[in-house]
Amino acid sequence: AGWSVCFRRNVSSSPSRLQHCMSAWVIDQYGTNGALTYTEEIPVPTVNSPSEVMIKVHAASLNPLDISMRGGYGATLLKLRRDPMSVMGNDHDSEFPLILGRDVSGVVVDCGSEVTHVAPGDEVWAAVPPWKQGSLAEFVTLTEYEVSHKPKLLSHTEAASIPYVANTALSALVNAGGLCRDSSSNKRVLITGGSGGVGTFSIQLLKAWGAHVTVTCSHNAEGLVRGLGADEVVDYTAGDAAEQLDMMEKFDVILDSVGGETELWAMGLLKPWSGAKYVSLVTPLLPNTDSMGMLDGLLQAGLSLQSKAIQNIISSGVFYRWGVYAPDGPALDEVSKLVDAGKILPVVEAQFPFAQVPQAFLKLDQGHARGKTVVRVA
Ligand code: NDP
């Protein structure tokens, strides 16, 4: 992880040659909110390879993943991704102190020699992969491929609300759901959990692509999701959502951001034998590797996915898939164009100053998100 002793601090808008340390919110062990610690002694993540980009963080945002990672979720698989030798039991690098925060909007301060797409001074946004040190810090360093120019029309605070949910939604809808800008106009899509971070982004993306969008959410989120373009809204708190949806025309794609028992009734809402796809964002992959160990966990998750996929394709000709976040700067370039064209708006429900990161986590802990919670870092 490259942690070393920090011997000097010099806070400025860009790291001077003398600045070795930066401020950050870290955890030194997994736990609840009490595990979050503010420190000014974290080594600045300097550019160490020709493709890296160092960003001065202006704003970050929180995702459910940050709450989960705070408690140790995914630790086994993420540790392997950070340090492949850990699978052999050669655990050289501890993940602590671990910096959470998966979204960044900020300004490039340094670039590796092979970086061509961005330059120092550029305003950028990015989703930070879960295996990298996060954005609740003064600086974050990513590869050029993960970074994109931020939409010109958005402030850093607004921009930070989008990258992680955008990369997740695009990966799920395009790679797993088979949708794209040119093939969505005649498609009926159902989004469960439409009022959260992924949902509020996905509604707008799908409407920009011309799809017909149905959403499930609580009664008090109906105005929000309709304002973002949802064509039909089902209040899951006002009775059996499955029954209400069953009375509608069947769907081409379901993006399930609720998980749990949803898949038990959602498969029957898809058009049979027509290539329709159910995509779940709530997968057992990381929990399995945490509870069963790497090999058993991956095996069990793979078997579960395969058996559900086979069962559904045989019984009704519908595809059962998992959607996963994937780092993708070029995809964010496309989102940036949609934002600057006014087709996608940031949905910022709450903002917190950097000093109040624990309060921001508490907000997320309460659930019932209506868009995103953002932290102003600079
Ligand atoms: P949020 O917490 O932002 O939003 C969840 C939303 O779902 C809230 O608005 C909540 O509001 C609503 N909700 C809760 N229960 C139901 C229900 N039964 N029916 C309809 N709506 C419901 O989460 P995100 O949008 O950021 O993420 C959604 C899920 O996707 C999370 O579980 C997350 O962990 C997962 N995810 C997975 C990724 C992957 O790579 N696989 C990547 C990103 C996210 P209310 O309770 O008021 O109804």
XYZ file of C-alpha atoms and ligand atoms in Angstrom:
426
model
C 0.000 0.000 0.000
C 3.031 2.258 0.126
C 2.356 3.684 3.590
C 5.371 5.341 5.099
C 6.166 7.625 7.971
C 4.806 11.104 7.432
C 7.195 13.827 8.424
C 5.874 17.072 7.022
C 2.552 18.625 6.212
C 1.964 21.593 3.943
C -1.675 22.035 2.951
C -2.135 23.788 -0.381
C -4.242 23.409 -3.521
C -1.573 21.228 -5.084
C 0.995 19.103 -3.342
C 4.257 21.025 -3.228
C 7.537 19.153 -3.187
C 7.480 19.580 0.568
C 4.036 18.120 1.136
C 4.290 14.515 2.164
C 1.096 14.199 4.146
C -2.541 14.972 3.632
C -5.725 14.959 5.654
C -8.179 12.093 5.275
C -10.915 10.177 7.047
C -9.708 6.621 7.594
C -10.629 3.445 9.382
C -7.928 1.466 11.173
C -10.226 -1.472 11.821
C -13.637 -2.586 10.575
C -16.614 -1.501 12.628
C -19.410 1.028 12.898
C -19.229 4.804 12.687
C -16.880 4.960 15.656
C -14.201 3.404 13.446
C -13.946 6.602 11.369
C -10.945 8.715 12.316
C -9.740 12.070 10.988
C -6.001 12.306 10.452
C -3.560 14.702 8.835
C -0.835 12.092 8.676
C -1.658 10.119 5.544
C 1.081 10.028 2.919
C 0.114 11.900 -0.231
C -0.660 9.310 -2.968
C 1.866 10.445 -5.551
C 1.963 9.336 -9.182
C 3.892 6.073 -9.305
C 3.249 4.808 -12.810
C 3.142 6.427 -16.255
C -0.652 6.027 -16.542
C -1.595 7.552 -13.179
C -3.401 10.803 -12.509
C -3.306 12.560 -9.147
C -6.410 14.553 -8.278
C -6.982 17.255 -5.679
C -10.370 16.210 -4.282
C -13.003 18.963 -4.136
C -16.010 16.750 -3.398
C -16.727 13.097 -2.689
C -19.963 11.215 -2.203
C -21.072 8.207 -0.216
C -22.631 4.976 -1.454
C -24.111 1.997 0.425
C -20.800 0.288 -0.362
C -18.995 2.705 1.981
C -21.266 1.671 4.837
C -20.632 -1.986 4.005
C -16.865 -1.580 3.590
C -16.706 0.277 6.909
C -17.905 -2.994 8.445
C -15.542 -5.246 6.487
C -17.748 -6.163 3.540
C -15.761 -7.580 0.642
C -12.533 -7.512 2.642
C -11.353 -10.923 1.403
C -11.798 -10.289 -2.314
C -10.686 -6.648 -2.154
C -7.542 -7.622 -0.257
C -6.715 -10.114 -3.012
C -7.248 -7.413 -5.653
C -4.916 -5.039 -3.772
C -2.316 -7.662 -3.018
C -2.545 -10.888 -5.098
C 0.112 -12.521 -2.884
C -2.346 -12.483 0.033
C -4.036 -15.559 -1.480
C -0.858 -17.513 -0.666
C -1.050 -16.353 2.921
C 1.794 -13.921 2.200
C -0.107 -10.969 3.536
C 2.501 -8.229 3.215
C 0.268 -5.162 3.149
C -2.488 -4.344 5.573
C -5.418 -2.500 4.037
C -5.361 -0.105 7.015
C -5.495 2.810 7.298
C -8.290 2.452 4.739
C -9.822 5.502 3.083
C -13.476 5.149 2.057
C -15.365 7.238 -0.545
C -16.004 6.032 -4.091
C -16.748 9.250 -5.975
C -14.501 12.174 -6.706
C -14.843 15.505 -8.432
C -11.687 17.573 -8.402
C -8.723 19.034 -10.258
C -5.755 17.183 -11.762
C -2.494 18.138 -10.040
C -0.047 15.641 -11.529
C 0.073 13.106 -14.359
C 2.287 10.173 -15.314
C 4.416 10.435 -18.441
C 1.996 8.443 -20.626
C -1.185 10.295 -19.681
C -2.651 12.042 -22.720
C -6.360 12.480 -21.993
C -6.096 14.895 -19.039
C -3.525 17.431 -17.842
C -2.769 19.337 -14.627
C -5.443 21.977 -14.037
C -8.246 19.971 -15.701
C -11.486 19.538 -13.775
C -12.267 15.819 -13.640
C -14.635 13.315 -12.076
C -14.225 9.604 -11.454
C -15.490 6.583 -9.573
C -12.775 5.139 -7.371
C -12.590 1.316 -7.575
C -13.275 -0.311 -4.184
C -9.798 -1.852 -4.096
C -8.154 1.606 -4.232
C -7.796 4.229 -1.528
C -10.928 6.365 -1.558
C -11.839 9.997 -2.003
C -12.512 11.082 1.588
C -9.068 12.647 1.466
C -7.272 15.687 0.085
C -5.863 13.749 -2.851
C -6.641 10.546 -4.712
C -4.598 8.847 -7.426
C -6.223 6.810 -10.205
C -5.297 5.521 -13.622
C -6.109 7.672 -16.632
C -8.679 5.107 -17.793
C -10.763 5.702 -14.658
C -10.825 9.495 -15.001
C -13.030 11.705 -17.157
C -13.547 15.436 -17.688
C -16.259 16.652 -15.335
C -19.425 18.161 -16.879
C -18.914 21.894 -17.313
C -22.376 22.781 -16.031
C -21.980 21.108 -12.644
C -20.251 22.282 -9.490
C -17.839 19.806 -7.910
C -20.468 19.062 -5.260
C -23.048 18.176 -7.890
C -20.567 16.248 -10.042
C -19.433 14.060 -7.139
C -22.941 12.629 -6.861
C -22.786 10.829 -10.202
C -19.690 8.727 -11.168
C -20.087 5.557 -9.059
C -23.810 5.152 -9.684
C -23.265 6.021 -13.362
C -20.530 3.411 -13.842
C -22.690 0.866 -12.002
C -25.852 1.641 -13.968
C -24.041 1.628 -17.312
C -22.294 -1.640 -16.560
C -25.586 -3.231 -15.452
C -27.813 -1.854 -18.198
C -25.359 -2.168 -21.097
C -23.176 -5.192 -20.303
C -25.779 -7.278 -18.463
C -29.039 -5.737 -19.703
C -28.018 -5.463 -23.365
C -29.349 -1.907 -23.669
C -27.682 1.065 -25.355
C -28.546 4.509 -26.652
C -29.647 3.188 -30.037
C -31.610 0.130 -28.915
C -33.721 1.394 -26.021
C -36.507 3.398 -27.639
C -38.921 0.463 -27.873
C -37.905 -1.135 -24.582
C -39.914 -1.331 -21.354
C -37.630 -1.206 -18.326
C -38.525 -1.715 -14.660
C -36.230 -0.243 -11.988
C -36.794 -1.413 -8.427
C -35.555 1.025 -5.782
C -35.883 3.954 -8.193
C -35.477 6.644 -5.521
C -31.863 5.813 -4.533
C -28.544 6.757 -6.081
C -28.507 4.127 -8.830
C -32.244 4.448 -9.449
C -32.373 8.227 -9.863
C -29.453 8.090 -12.310
C -30.815 5.095 -14.240
C -34.244 6.652 -14.750
C -32.658 9.689 -16.391
C -30.217 7.675 -18.505
C -32.961 5.387 -19.795
C -35.263 8.314 -20.559
C -32.391 10.019 -22.435
C -32.118 6.790 -24.453
C -35.872 6.784 -25.135
C -36.944 3.777 -23.040
C -40.271 3.453 -21.235
C -39.429 3.431 -17.512
C -41.449 1.992 -14.644
C -40.165 2.462 -11.110
C -40.918 1.037 -7.681
C -40.411 3.348 -4.709
C -42.070 4.620 -1.527
C -45.081 6.929 -1.793
C -43.094 10.007 -0.756
C -40.575 9.516 -3.581
C -43.150 9.482 -6.374
C -42.772 13.215 -7.115
C -38.969 12.852 -7.308
C -38.928 9.910 -9.720
C -41.705 11.345 -11.906
C -39.776 14.629 -12.046
C -36.763 12.682 -13.336
C -38.889 11.168 -16.099
C -40.359 7.902 -14.777
C -43.416 6.993 -16.879
C -45.106 4.757 -14.343
C -44.583 4.521 -10.596
C -45.551 1.709 -8.259
C -45.664 2.514 -4.546
C -44.313 -0.633 -2.899
C -45.562 0.538 0.492
C -49.184 0.647 -0.698
C -49.736 -3.043 -1.165
C -48.125 -5.890 -3.025
C -45.775 -4.371 -5.629
C -45.656 -7.672 -7.512
C -49.444 -7.677 -7.909
C -49.498 -4.077 -9.094
C -46.708 -4.734 -11.617
C -48.305 -7.964 -12.786
C -51.236 -5.973 -14.160
C -48.912 -4.012 -16.453
C -47.492 -4.932 -19.857
C -44.445 -7.163 -19.406
C -40.893 -5.783 -19.362
C -37.796 -6.199 -21.550
C -35.311 -5.455 -18.771
C -35.546 -5.306 -14.976
C -32.803 -3.485 -13.066
C -33.190 -4.726 -9.488
C -31.459 -2.529 -6.928
C -33.480 -3.925 -4.008
C -32.553 -7.619 -4.153
C -33.690 -10.101 -1.533
C -37.013 -11.684 -2.418
C -37.568 -9.391 -5.411
C -36.165 -11.936 -7.834
C -38.752 -14.500 -6.693
C -41.568 -12.463 -8.264
C -39.720 -10.245 -10.745
C -38.808 -12.993 -13.237
C -42.498 -13.484 -14.051
C -42.792 -9.827 -15.097
C -40.409 -10.274 -18.034
C -41.532 -10.950 -21.613
C -40.997 -14.701 -22.113
C -38.881 -16.090 -24.956
C -37.866 -12.684 -26.289
C -34.391 -12.094 -24.866
C -35.679 -10.238 -21.790
C -33.190 -9.781 -18.952
C -33.319 -9.529 -15.162
C -30.222 -7.790 -13.735
C -29.644 -7.783 -9.990
C -27.257 -5.344 -8.333
C -27.514 -7.187 -5.040
C -25.282 -10.222 -5.470
C -23.848 -12.731 -2.976
C -20.347 -12.564 -4.474
C -18.548 -10.470 -1.844
C -20.577 -11.726 1.165
C -19.836 -15.306 0.098
C -16.087 -14.755 -0.118
C -16.191 -13.033 3.284
C -18.075 -15.858 4.989
C -16.751 -18.924 3.148
C -13.271 -17.853 2.107
C -12.044 -17.048 -1.355
C -12.350 -20.331 -3.233
C -15.562 -21.666 -1.658
C -17.164 -18.243 -1.818
C -16.407 -17.781 -5.519
C -17.488 -21.340 -6.251
C -20.797 -21.000 -4.406
C -21.542 -17.641 -6.034
C -20.709 -19.045 -9.473
C -22.886 -22.120 -8.947
C -25.786 -20.015 -7.690
C -25.573 -17.686 -10.692
C -25.274 -20.564 -13.134
C -28.174 -22.567 -11.712
C -30.520 -19.555 -11.661
C -29.481 -18.584 -15.174
C -30.120 -22.110 -16.503
C -33.399 -22.511 -14.630
C -34.806 -19.231 -15.983
C -33.662 -19.679 -19.558
C -35.148 -23.197 -19.681
C -38.446 -22.343 -17.994
C -39.310 -19.023 -19.641
C -36.508 -17.944 -21.962
C -35.437 -15.010 -19.779
C -31.881 -14.181 -18.799
C -30.835 -13.972 -15.142
C -27.743 -11.808 -14.616
C -25.775 -9.846 -12.047
C -24.819 -6.230 -12.568
C -21.552 -5.010 -11.115
C -19.767 -1.682 -10.908
C -16.917 -1.412 -13.401
C -14.416 1.470 -13.589
C -14.870 3.189 -16.937
C -13.698 6.745 -17.641
C -14.816 6.694 -21.304
C -18.354 5.812 -20.147
C -18.241 8.868 -17.871
C -17.246 10.967 -20.915
C -20.599 9.988 -22.467
C -22.457 10.740 -19.230
C -20.721 14.129 -19.120
C -22.181 14.965 -22.538
C -25.686 13.982 -21.380
C -25.301 16.135 -18.261
C -24.091 19.151 -20.241
C -27.012 18.620 -22.645
C -29.368 18.900 -19.658
C -30.556 15.302 -19.984
C -29.164 14.093 -16.669
C -29.409 16.133 -13.480
C -27.481 15.506 -10.258
C -29.758 14.423 -7.408
C -28.047 15.655 -4.243
C -30.176 15.009 -1.199
C -27.688 16.088 1.477
C -24.303 17.815 1.688
C -21.781 17.736 4.532
C -18.490 19.601 5.083
C -15.330 17.484 5.349
C -15.328 17.928 9.130
C -18.675 16.121 9.305
C -17.920 12.869 7.477
C -19.265 10.767 10.399
C -22.571 12.676 10.204
C -22.689 11.951 6.463
C -22.275 8.232 7.214
C -25.035 8.456 9.830
C -27.322 9.971 7.187
C -26.628 6.991 4.926
C -27.054 4.566 7.828
C -30.642 5.750 8.177
C -31.508 4.442 4.689
C -34.376 5.850 2.595
C -31.978 7.690 0.282
C -33.464 10.126 -2.216
C -30.487 10.467 -4.529
C -27.024 11.048 -3.089
C -25.178 12.301 -0.011
C -22.146 14.430 -0.876
C -19.124 15.533 1.160
C -17.451 18.862 0.316
C -13.750 18.164 0.760
C -12.072 21.394 -0.414
P -29.492 3.746 -2.101
O -29.359 3.456 -0.671
O -29.050 5.067 -2.627
O -31.018 3.570 -2.549
C -31.827 2.507 -2.208
C -33.265 2.981 -2.475
O -34.166 1.880 -2.477
C -33.770 3.977 -1.435
O -34.294 5.114 -2.093
C -34.873 3.199 -0.695
O -35.859 4.124 -0.237
C -35.375 2.273 -1.792
N -36.012 1.034 -1.351
C -35.745 0.304 -0.249
N -36.513 -0.806 -0.224
C -37.263 -0.786 -1.353
C -38.227 -1.664 -1.907
N -38.569 -2.813 -1.288
N -38.789 -1.333 -3.077
C -38.449 -0.192 -3.723
N -37.546 0.693 -3.248
C -36.949 0.382 -2.075
O -28.724 2.600 -2.881
P -28.065 2.636 -4.348
O -29.095 3.089 -5.302
O -26.782 3.339 -4.339
O -27.757 1.092 -4.549
C -28.836 0.177 -4.633
C -28.329 -1.219 -4.306
O -27.415 -1.621 -5.297
C -27.610 -1.323 -2.960
O -27.951 -2.549 -2.357
C -26.163 -1.333 -3.359
O -25.363 -1.994 -2.413
C -26.223 -2.066 -4.679
N -25.102 -1.740 -5.547
C -24.431 -2.771 -6.118
C -23.379 -2.519 -6.956
C -22.668 -3.666 -7.604
O -21.558 -3.489 -8.135
N -23.259 -4.847 -7.629
C -22.897 -1.153 -7.200
C -23.739 -0.128 -6.623
C -24.803 -0.432 -5.811
P -37.040 3.700 0.794
O -36.432 2.746 1.804
O -37.482 4.974 1.422
O -38.095 3.075 -0.060
